[in-house]
XYZ file of C-alpha atoms in Angstrom:
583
model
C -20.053 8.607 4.094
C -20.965 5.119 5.754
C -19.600 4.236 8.850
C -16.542 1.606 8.308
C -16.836 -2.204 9.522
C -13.139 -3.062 9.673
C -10.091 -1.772 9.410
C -9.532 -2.878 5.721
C -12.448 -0.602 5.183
C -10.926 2.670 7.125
C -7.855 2.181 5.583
C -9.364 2.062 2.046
C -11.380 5.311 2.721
C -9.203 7.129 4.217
C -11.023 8.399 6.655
C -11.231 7.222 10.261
C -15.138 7.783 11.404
C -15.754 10.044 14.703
C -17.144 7.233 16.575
C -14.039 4.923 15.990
C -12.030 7.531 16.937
C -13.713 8.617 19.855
C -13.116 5.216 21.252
C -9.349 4.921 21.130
C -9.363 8.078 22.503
C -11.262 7.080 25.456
C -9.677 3.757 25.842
C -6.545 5.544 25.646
C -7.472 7.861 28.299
C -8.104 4.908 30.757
C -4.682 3.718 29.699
C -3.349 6.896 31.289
C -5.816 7.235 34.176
C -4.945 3.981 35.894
C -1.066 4.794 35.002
C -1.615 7.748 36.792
C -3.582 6.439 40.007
C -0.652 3.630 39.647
C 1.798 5.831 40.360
C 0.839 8.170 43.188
C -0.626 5.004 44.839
C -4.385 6.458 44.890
C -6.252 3.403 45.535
C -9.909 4.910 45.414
C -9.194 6.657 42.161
C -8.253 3.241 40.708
C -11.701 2.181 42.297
C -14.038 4.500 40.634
C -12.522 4.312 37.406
C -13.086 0.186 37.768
C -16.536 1.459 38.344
C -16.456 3.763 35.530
C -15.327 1.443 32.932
C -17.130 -1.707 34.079
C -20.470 0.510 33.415
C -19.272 1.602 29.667
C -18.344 -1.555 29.038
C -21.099 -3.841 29.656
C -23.454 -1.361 28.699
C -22.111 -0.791 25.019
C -21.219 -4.603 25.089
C -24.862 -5.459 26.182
C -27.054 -2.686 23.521
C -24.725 -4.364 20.911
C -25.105 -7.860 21.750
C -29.168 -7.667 21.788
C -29.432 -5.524 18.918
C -31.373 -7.765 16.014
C -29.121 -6.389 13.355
C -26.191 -8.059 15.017
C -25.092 -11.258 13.304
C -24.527 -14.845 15.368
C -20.433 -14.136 13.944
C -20.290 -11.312 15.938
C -22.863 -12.225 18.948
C -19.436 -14.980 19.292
C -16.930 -12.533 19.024
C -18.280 -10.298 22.229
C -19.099 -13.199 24.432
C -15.068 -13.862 23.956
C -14.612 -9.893 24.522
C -16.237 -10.072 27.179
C -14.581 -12.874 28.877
C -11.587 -11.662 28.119
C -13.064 -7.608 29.786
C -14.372 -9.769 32.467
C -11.117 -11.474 33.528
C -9.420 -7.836 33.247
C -11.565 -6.777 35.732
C -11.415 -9.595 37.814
C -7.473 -9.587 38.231
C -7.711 -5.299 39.016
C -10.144 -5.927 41.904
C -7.715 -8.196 43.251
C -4.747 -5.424 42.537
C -7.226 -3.170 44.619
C -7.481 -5.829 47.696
C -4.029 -6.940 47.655
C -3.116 -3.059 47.815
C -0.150 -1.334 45.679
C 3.376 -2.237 46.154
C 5.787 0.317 47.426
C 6.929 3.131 45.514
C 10.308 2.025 45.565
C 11.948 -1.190 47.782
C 14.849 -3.559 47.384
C 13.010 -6.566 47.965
C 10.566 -8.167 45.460
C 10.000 -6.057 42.075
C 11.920 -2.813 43.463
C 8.740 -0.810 43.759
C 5.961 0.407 41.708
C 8.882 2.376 39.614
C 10.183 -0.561 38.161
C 9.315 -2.359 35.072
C 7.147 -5.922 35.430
C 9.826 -7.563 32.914
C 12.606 -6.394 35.591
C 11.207 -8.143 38.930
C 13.513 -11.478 37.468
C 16.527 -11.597 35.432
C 15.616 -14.026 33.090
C 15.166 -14.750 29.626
C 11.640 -13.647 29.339
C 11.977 -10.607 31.046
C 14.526 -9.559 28.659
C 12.598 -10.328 25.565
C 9.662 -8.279 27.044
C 11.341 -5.435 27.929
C 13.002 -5.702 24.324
C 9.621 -5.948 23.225
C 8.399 -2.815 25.342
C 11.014 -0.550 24.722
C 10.666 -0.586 20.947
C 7.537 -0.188 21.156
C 7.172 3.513 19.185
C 6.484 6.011 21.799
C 5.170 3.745 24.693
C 8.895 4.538 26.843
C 8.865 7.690 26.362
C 5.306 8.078 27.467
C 5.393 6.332 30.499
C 8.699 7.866 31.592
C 7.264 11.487 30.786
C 3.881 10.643 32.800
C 5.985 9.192 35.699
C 8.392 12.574 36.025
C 5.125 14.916 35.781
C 3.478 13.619 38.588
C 6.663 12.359 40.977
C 7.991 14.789 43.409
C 11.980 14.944 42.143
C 14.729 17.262 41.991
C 15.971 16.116 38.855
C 14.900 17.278 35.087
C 13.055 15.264 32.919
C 16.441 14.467 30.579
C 18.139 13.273 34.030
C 15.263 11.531 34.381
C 15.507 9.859 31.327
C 19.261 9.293 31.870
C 18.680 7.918 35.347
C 15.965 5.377 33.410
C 18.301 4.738 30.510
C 21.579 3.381 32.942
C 18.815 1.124 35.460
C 17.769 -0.697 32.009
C 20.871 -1.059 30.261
C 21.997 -2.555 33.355
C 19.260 -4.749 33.882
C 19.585 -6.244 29.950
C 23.575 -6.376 31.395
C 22.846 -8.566 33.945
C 20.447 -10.806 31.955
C 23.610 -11.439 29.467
C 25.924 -11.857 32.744
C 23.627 -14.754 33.917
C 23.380 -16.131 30.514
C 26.848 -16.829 30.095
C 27.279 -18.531 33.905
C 28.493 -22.019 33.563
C 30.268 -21.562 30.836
C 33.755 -22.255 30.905
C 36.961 -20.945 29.516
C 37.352 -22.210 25.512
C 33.609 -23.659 25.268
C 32.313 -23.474 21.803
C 28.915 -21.698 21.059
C 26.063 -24.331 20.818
C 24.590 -24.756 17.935
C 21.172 -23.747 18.678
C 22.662 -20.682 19.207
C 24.364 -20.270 16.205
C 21.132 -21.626 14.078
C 18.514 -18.617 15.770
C 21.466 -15.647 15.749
C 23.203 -16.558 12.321
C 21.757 -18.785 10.316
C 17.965 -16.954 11.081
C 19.422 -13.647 10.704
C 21.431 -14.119 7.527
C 17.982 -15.769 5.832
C 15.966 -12.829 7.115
C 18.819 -10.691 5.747
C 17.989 -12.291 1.964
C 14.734 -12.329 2.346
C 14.551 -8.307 3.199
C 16.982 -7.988 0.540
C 14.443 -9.823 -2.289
C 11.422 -9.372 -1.091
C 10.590 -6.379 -2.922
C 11.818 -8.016 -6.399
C 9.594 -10.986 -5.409
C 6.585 -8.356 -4.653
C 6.032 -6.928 -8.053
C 7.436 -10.139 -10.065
C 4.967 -11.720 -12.205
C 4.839 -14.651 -10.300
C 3.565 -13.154 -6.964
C 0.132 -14.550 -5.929
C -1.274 -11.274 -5.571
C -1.216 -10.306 -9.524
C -4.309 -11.226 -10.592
C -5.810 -10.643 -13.944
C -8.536 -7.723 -13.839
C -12.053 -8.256 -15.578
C -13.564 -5.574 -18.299
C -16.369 -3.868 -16.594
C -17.545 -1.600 -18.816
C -16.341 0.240 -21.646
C -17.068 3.211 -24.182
C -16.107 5.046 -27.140
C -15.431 8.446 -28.794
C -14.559 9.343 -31.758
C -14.233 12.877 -32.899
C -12.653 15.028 -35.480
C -10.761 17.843 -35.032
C -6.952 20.312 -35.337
C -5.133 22.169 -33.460
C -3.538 25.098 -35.114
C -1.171 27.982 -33.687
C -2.777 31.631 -32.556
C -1.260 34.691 -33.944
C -0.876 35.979 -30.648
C 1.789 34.779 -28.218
C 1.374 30.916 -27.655
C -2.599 30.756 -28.051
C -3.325 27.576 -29.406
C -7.287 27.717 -30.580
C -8.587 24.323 -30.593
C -11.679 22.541 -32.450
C -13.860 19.152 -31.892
C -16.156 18.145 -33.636
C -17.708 15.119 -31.639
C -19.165 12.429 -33.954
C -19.522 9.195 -32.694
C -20.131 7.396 -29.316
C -20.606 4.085 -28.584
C -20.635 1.516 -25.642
C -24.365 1.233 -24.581
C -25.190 -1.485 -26.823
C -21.258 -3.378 -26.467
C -20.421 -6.867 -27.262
C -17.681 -8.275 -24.824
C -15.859 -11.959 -24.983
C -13.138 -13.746 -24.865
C -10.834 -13.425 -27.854
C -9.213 -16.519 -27.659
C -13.078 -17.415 -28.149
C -13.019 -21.384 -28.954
C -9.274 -21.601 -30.615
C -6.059 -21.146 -28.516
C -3.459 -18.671 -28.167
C -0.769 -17.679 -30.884
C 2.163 -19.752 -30.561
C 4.828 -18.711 -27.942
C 2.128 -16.530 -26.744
C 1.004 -19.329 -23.511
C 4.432 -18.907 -21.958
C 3.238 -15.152 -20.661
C -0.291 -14.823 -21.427
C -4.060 -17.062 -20.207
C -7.201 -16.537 -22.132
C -8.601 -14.341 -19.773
C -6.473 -11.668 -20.559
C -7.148 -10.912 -24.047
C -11.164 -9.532 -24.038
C -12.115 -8.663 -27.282
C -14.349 -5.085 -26.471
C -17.373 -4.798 -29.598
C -19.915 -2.019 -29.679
C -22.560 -0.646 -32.404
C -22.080 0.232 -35.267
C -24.591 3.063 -35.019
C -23.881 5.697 -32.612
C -25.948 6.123 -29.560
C -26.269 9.644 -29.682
C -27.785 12.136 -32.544
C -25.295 14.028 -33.850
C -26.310 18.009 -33.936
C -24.348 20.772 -35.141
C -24.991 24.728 -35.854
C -24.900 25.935 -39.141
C -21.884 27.665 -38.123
C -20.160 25.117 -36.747
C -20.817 22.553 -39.448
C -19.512 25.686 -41.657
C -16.526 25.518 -39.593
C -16.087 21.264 -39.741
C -16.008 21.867 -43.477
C -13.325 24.400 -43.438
C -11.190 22.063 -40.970
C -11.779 19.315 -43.676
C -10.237 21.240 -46.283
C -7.239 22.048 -44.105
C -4.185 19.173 -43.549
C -4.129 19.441 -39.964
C -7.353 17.640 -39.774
C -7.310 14.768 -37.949
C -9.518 11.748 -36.341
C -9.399 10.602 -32.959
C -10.249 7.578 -31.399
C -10.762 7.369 -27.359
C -11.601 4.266 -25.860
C -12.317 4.386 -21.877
C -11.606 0.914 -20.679
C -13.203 0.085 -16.805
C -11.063 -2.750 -14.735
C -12.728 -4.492 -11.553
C -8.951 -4.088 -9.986
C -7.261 -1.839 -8.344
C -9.431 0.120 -6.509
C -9.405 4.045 -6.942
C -6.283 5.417 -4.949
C -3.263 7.852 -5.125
C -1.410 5.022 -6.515
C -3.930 3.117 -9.353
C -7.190 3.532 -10.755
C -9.510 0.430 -12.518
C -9.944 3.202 -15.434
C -7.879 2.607 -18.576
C -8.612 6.155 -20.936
C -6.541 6.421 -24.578
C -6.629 8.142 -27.871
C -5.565 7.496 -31.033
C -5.063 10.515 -32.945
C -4.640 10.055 -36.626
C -3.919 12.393 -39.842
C -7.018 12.231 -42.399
C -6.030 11.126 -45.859
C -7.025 13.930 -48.539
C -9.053 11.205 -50.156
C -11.277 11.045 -46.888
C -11.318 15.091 -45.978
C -12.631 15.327 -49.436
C -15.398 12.810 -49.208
C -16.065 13.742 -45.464
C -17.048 17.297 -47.247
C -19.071 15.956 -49.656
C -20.932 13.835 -47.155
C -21.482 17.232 -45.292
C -23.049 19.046 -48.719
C -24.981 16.164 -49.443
C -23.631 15.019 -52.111
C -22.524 11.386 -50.661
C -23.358 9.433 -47.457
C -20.623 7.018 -46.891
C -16.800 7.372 -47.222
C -13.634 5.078 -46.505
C -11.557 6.757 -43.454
C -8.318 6.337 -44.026
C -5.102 7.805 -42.287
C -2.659 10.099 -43.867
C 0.692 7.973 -45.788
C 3.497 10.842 -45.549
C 5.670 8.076 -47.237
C 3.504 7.593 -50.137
C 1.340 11.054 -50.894
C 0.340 9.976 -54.022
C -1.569 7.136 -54.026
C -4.570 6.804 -56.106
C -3.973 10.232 -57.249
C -2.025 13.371 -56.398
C -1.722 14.141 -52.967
C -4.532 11.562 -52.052
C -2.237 8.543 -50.660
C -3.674 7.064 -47.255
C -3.682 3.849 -45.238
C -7.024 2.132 -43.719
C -5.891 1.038 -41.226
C -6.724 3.187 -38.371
C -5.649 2.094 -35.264
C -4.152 -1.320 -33.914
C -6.635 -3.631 -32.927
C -4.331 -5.086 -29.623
C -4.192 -2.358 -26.775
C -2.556 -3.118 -23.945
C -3.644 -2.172 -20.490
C -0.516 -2.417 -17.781
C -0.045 -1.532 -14.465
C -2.271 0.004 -11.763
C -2.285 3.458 -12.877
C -3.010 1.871 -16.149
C -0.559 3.246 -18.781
C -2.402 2.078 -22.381
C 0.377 0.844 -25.570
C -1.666 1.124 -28.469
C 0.554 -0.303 -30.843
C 0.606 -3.636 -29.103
C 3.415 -5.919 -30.350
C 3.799 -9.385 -28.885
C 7.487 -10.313 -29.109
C 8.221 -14.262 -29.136
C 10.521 -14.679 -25.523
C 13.595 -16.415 -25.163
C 17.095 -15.989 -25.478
C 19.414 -15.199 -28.968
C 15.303 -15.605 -30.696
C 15.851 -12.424 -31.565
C 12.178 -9.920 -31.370
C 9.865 -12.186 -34.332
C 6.756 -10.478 -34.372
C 3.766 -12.920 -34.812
C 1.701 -12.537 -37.648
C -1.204 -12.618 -35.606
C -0.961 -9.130 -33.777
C -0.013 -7.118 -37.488
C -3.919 -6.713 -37.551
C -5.427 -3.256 -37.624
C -9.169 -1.691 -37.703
C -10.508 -0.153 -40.266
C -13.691 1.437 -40.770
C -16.338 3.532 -43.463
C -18.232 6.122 -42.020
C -22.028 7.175 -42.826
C -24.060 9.719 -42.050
C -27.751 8.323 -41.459
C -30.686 10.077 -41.032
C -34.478 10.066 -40.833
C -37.323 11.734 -42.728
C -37.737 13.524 -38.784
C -34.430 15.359 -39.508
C -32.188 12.996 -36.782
C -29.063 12.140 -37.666
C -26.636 10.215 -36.588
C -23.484 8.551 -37.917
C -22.184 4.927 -38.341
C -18.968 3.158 -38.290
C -18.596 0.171 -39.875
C -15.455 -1.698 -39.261
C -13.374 -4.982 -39.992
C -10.416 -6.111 -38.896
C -7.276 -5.415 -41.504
C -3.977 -6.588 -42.081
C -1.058 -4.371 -42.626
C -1.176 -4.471 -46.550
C -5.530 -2.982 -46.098
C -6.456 -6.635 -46.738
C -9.251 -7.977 -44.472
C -8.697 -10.942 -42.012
C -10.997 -13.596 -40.997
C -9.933 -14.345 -37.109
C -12.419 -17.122 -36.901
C -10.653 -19.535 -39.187
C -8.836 -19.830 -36.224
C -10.891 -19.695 -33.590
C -10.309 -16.870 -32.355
C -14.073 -14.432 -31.686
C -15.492 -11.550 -33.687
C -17.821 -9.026 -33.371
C -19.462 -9.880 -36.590
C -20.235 -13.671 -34.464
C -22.092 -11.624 -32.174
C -23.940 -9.506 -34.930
C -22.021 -5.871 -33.863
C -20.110 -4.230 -36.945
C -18.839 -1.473 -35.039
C -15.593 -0.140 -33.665
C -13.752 -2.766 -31.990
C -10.375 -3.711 -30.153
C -8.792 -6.261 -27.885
C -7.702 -5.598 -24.204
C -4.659 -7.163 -23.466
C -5.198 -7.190 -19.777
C -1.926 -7.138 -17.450
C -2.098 -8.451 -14.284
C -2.815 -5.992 -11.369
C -2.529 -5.857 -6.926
C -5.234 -7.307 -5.485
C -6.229 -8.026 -2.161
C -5.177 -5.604 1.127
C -1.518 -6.907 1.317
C -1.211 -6.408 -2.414
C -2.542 -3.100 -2.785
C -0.764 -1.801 0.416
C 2.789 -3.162 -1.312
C 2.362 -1.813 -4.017
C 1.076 2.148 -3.281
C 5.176 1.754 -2.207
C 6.678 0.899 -5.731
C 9.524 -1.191 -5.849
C 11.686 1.651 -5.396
C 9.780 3.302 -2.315
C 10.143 -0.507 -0.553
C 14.128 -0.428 -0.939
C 13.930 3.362 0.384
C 11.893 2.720 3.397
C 11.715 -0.769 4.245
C 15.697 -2.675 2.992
C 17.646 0.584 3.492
C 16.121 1.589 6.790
C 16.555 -1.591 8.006
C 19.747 -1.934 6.799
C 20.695 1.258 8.407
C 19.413 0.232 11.742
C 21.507 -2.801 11.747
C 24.491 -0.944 10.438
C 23.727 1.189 13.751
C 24.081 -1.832 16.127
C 27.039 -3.157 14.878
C 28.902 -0.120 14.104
C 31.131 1.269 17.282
C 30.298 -1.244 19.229
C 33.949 -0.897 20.908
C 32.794 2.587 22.456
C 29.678 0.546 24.328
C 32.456 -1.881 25.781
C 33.047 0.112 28.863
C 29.173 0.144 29.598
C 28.146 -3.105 28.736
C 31.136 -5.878 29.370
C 30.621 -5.432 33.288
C 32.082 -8.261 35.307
C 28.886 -7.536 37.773
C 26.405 -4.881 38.102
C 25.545 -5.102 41.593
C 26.798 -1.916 43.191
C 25.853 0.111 40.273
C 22.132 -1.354 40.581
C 22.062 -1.120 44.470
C 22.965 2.964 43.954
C 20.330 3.488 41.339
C 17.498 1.647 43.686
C 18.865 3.799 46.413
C 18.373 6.722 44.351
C 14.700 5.596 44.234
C 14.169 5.257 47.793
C 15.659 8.450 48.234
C 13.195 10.116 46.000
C 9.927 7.307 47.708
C 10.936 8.897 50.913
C 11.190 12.436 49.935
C 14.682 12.489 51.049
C 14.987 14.684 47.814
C 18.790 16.420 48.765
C 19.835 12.828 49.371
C 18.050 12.002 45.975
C 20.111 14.270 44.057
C 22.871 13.903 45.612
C 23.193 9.884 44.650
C 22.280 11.192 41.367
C 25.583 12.939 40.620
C 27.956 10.310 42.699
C 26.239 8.274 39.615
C 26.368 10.500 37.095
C 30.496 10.603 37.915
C 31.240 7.294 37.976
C 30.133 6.996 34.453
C 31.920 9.599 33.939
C 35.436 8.162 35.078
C 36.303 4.822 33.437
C 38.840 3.951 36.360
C 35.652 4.189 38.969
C 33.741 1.992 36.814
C 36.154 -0.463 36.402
C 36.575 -0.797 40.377
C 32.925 -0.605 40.938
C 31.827 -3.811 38.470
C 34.805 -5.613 38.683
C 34.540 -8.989 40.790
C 35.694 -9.950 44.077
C 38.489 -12.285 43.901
C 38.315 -15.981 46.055
C-alpha cells in the first residue's frame, strides 16, 4: 500500500500509515510531557524536552526541505512551519527564564492550576473556555493528568466536582459583569437579539433542511458520471428443481462476450433530446454503449455438454440472459457506492428459437431469430411457437451510488394533473439473430446481430432524428443506452452521502436537537447555582482550597472541601453566601 499524501487520501483508504501515526503519537506525547513538567513546576525537565524537540524538529524539517523530490509548494509550506515551530520555541524559552507561576495564588492568574481563559473575566475568556471545555476529551484529560500527579486528599470525582463548581462560577461571574450597567426595565439591544435569536433560529432551519438540500438534485455535488468501460455476456441456461430436499441444479451455457472492440457516444449524437425530456435530463447522460457483433472469445463445448445444451433447448425452462457490466468514473469504491453498474436480463426462449437454436447445434442451420417467450399469445406462427423479438429494452438506467440498474427504463413526461404519457421515443427495444460462425481450423464462435425495435417487432431508424447508432459507427452488435444519474462527487459529497439522508437526521438534526432540548429543558433546577447575586466568597473558598493543597496543608485542604461541598448542599447557606451587601 502507498504511503498517503493528505488526509483526503487516508480517509479514502482507510488506513492510517505507521509513520503518520507514529507522529501524532509522539507529538501527543510532548503534549503531555510539558503538561506534566507544567504542573509539578520541574523547570529542567521542561528544558531538555525544549532540547529534545528542537533537535526532531529541525532535523526532520531540514532532510525534508533539501530533499530534491520535494516540490517549491511544499519547500513554502515548511519555511511557514517553521516560523511558526520557531516562534513556539521562542515564547517557551522565555516561559523557562521568566520561571513558572505559583501553584496556586490569589493574585494574578490564581496559580498554575487555573485555566489561561480564567486569569480575566471577560468576554474572551468565556468564549475560550466555552471553546476548551467542549473540546471532546481535552477536560477530562487535563483534569485526570493534574489529580495523578498532585499530592491531594481528595478522589479524582471530588476532584472533578471541585473543578466543575470553580468553572461554573467563573462563566457566573462573566454573565454577572455582563449585565452591570444595566438598569431596571432596559430592553435587550438589538445586536443581541440579531446573534442569539435571529442567528440561532436560521441555524435551526438550516440543520433542519440541510439534509433534504444534500441529496436534492440540485446540490452542486451531483455530478453526472462518465462510461469507462463496459462489457457483455450473454448466456443460455435453466434452473430446474432437485428431487432431493431444496437442491436446485443449475446450467450455463456461456455464448457470447463482447466489449473489447465497443463503440461508445453520445446518444443525443447531433439531434436533441425528446421533448419534456430537457427539464430533468443533459446530453451527457444518455451514452449509447455499442460492441461487436462477433464475440471475442471462441466458443468451446464438450460433447457432453453440448449434448446437454440440446436437451435444455428442448425443455421450456430454457432461457437467455443478457448481463451488461457498466464501469462509472464516480463514486469511488466504498461501503456505501461502487462506479460498477452489473445487470441481467433474463428472458424465456420462444419455441420457435429453442427449435432453431437445436438445429443450429446439429448442423442443420447457422442463423436463427431469438425471440422471447409471448405467454399471452402461444400460438403465433404456429402451435405453441408465439414469441416477441424484442429482447430487452434498449434504455437502462443507472441510479444512485450503489448503482441499482431499471432495465425497463420509462421516461414519464413531469408536471402536475399531465398524467404519466410515455414518450414514444423510449418504447424501443433490441433485438437480435444469432449465428454460429466458424472456420475450416474448427474455431467457432457466435454472432449477434442486432437493431433497434419498436414494440410492435418493427425496426426504428434513430438517426432520422439525430439521435447516434451503432450501425454510424460500423458495430452491429448488442447495444443499449446508459441513462446516467447523477452521483457524490468530491470529499464533502462522498462523506455526506456514506450517511444517507436518513443516517444525517439520526446523527446530525436529532442529536443536535437533543442537545439543545438538554439546555433548555429544567433550566429552573440550575437557578439556585447559576442566578448568584455575586460569587466572591464562593470563589475566594475554592482558591483557598488550592492553596491549601500548594502548601501541603492537606487536613486543611479537605477540610475546606466539605465546608464547600455543604453549602451547596443547603440552599439557605447559598443564598446568604452570594447574596449582596446592601448600601
Amino acid at each position: 500500500m502507498s504511503s498517503a499524501q493528505s488526509l483526503s487520501d487516508i480517509t479514502d483508504e482507510r488506513v492510517v500509515p505507521v509513520d503518520y501515526l507514529g507522529v501524532l503519537i509522539l507529538l501527543f506525547l510532548f503534549m503531555v510531557l510539558d503538561r506534566l513538567f507544567y504542573t509539578l513546576g520541574l523547570h529542567v525537565g521542561k528544558a531538555v524536552l525544549l532540547w529534545v524537540q528542537m533537535a526532531l524538529f529541525y532535523y526532520y524539517t531540514f532532510s525534508l526541505f533539501w530533499s530534491p523530490s520535494t516540490s517549491s509548494k511544499s519547500r513554502n509550506q515548511l519555511r511557514f512551519l517553521m516560523l511558526l515551530k520557531t516562534a513556539s520555541f521562542a515564547l517557551s524559552a522565555l516561559q523557562l527564564r521568566s520561571g513558572y507561576p505559583p501553584r496556586a495564588s490569589f493574585r494574578g492568574a490564581g496559580g498554575r492550576q487555573a485555566f489561561i481563559f480564567m486569569r480575566h473575566v471577560d468576554t474572551w475568556g468565556y468564549l475560550g473556555l466555552q471553546v476548551f471545555c467542549g473540546l471532546p476529551f481535552m477536560y477530562e484529560l487535563r483534569a485526570v493528568l493534574d489529580w495523578s500527579c498532585t499530592p491531594t486528599t481528595l478522589k479524582l470525582f471530588d476532584w472533578l466536582k471541585l473543578e466543575d463548581i470553580s468553572t461554573s462560577l467563573y462563566f457566573v461571574t462573566c454573565d454577572r459583569k455582563a449585565r452591570e450597567g444595566r438598569q431596571l426595565g432596559d430592553r435587550q439591544p438589538r445586536y443581541m437579539k440579531f446573534c442569539q435569536g435571529t442567528l440561532l433560529f436560521l441555524g435551526l432551519l438550516v440543520l433542519l433542511w440541510v439534509p433534504l438540500i444534500v441529496f436534492s438534485s440540485g446540490n452542486p455535488t451531483y455530478k453526472v458520471p462518465a462510461v469507462a468501460g463496459f462489457y457483455l455476456n450473454a448466456s443460455i441456461g435453466s434452473i430446474t428443481n432437485g428431487d432431493v430436499g431444496d437442491f436446485e441444479a443449475r446450467m450455463t451455457f456461456p455464448l457470447f462476450l463482447g466489449g473489447e472492440r465497443q463503440l461508445q457516444r453520445r446518444w443525443v449524437g447531433n439531434g436533441t433530446l425528446p421533448g419534456g425530456m430537457p427539464d430533468q435530463y443533459t446530453d451527457e447522460q444518455l451514452e449509447l454503449l455499442c460492441v461487436s457483433e462477433d464475440s471475442d472469445r471462441l466458443w468451446r463445448l464438450t460433447p457432453p455438454a453440448q449434448k446437454a445444451l440440446a436437451a435444455l433447448l428442448d425443455d421450456s425452462s430454457a432461457a437467455m440472459s443478457f448481463s451488461w457490466s457498466i464501469l462509472r468514473n464516480a463514486p469511488p469504491l466504498s461501503p456505501h457506492g461502487s462506479p460498477m453498474c452489473q445487470a441481467t436480463q433474463t428472458l424465456p426462449l420462444a419455441p420457435l428459437t429453442r427449435e432453431h437454436l437445436v438445429d443450429i447445434l446439429q448442423g442443420r442451420r447457422t442463423s436463427a431469430s431469438l425471440m422471447v417467450a409471448n405467454l399471452t399469445d402461444p400460438d403465433g406462427e404456429g402451435p405453441g411457437k408465439g414469441g416477441s423479438r424484442g429482447l430487452y429494452s434498449l434504455f437502462w438506467q443507472l441510479r444512485g451510488d450503489m448503482c441499482g440498474v431499471r432495465t425497463d427504463f420509462r421516461y414519464q413526461s413531469p408536471g402536475w394533473g399531465r398524467g404519466s404519457s410515455q414518450e414514444q421515443w423510449n418504447a424501443q427495444y433490441v433485438g437480435c439473430n444469432i449465428t454460429l460462425t466458424d472456420t475450416d481450423g474448427g474455431d467457432a464462435w457466435w454472432q449477434l446481430q442486432c437493431q433497434v425495435l419498436d414494440d410492435q417487432d418493427e425496426p426504428v431508424d434513430n438517426s432520422q432524428q439525430g439521435w447516434s447508432t451503432c450501425k454510424q459507427g460500423g458495430f452491429n452488435g448488442p447495444r443499449v443506452v446508459a441513462v446516467l444519474e447523477r452521483v457524490q462527487t468530491g470529499f464533502l459529497g462522498q462523506t455526506l452521502s456514506s450517511f444517507g439522508i436518513t443516517g444525517l437526521y439520526i446523527t446530525f438534526v436529532f442529536g443536535i436537537g437533543r442537545g439543545l432540548r438538554l439546555v433548555a429543558t429544567n433550566s429552573r433546577m440550575r437557578i439556585m447555582y447559576e442566578d448568584l447575586p455575586t460569587t466572591k466568597r464562593l470563589i475566594a473558598l475554592c482558591q483557598d482550597i488550592y492553596i491549601a493543597r500548594a502548601q501541603g496543608e492537606l487536613a486543611l485542604e479537605e477540610e475546606l472541601y466539605w465546608a464547600l461541598i455543604n453549602i451547596y448542599r443547603s440552599p439557605a447557606v447559598m443564598f446568604e453566601l452570594t447574596k449582596k451587601k446592601e448600601a
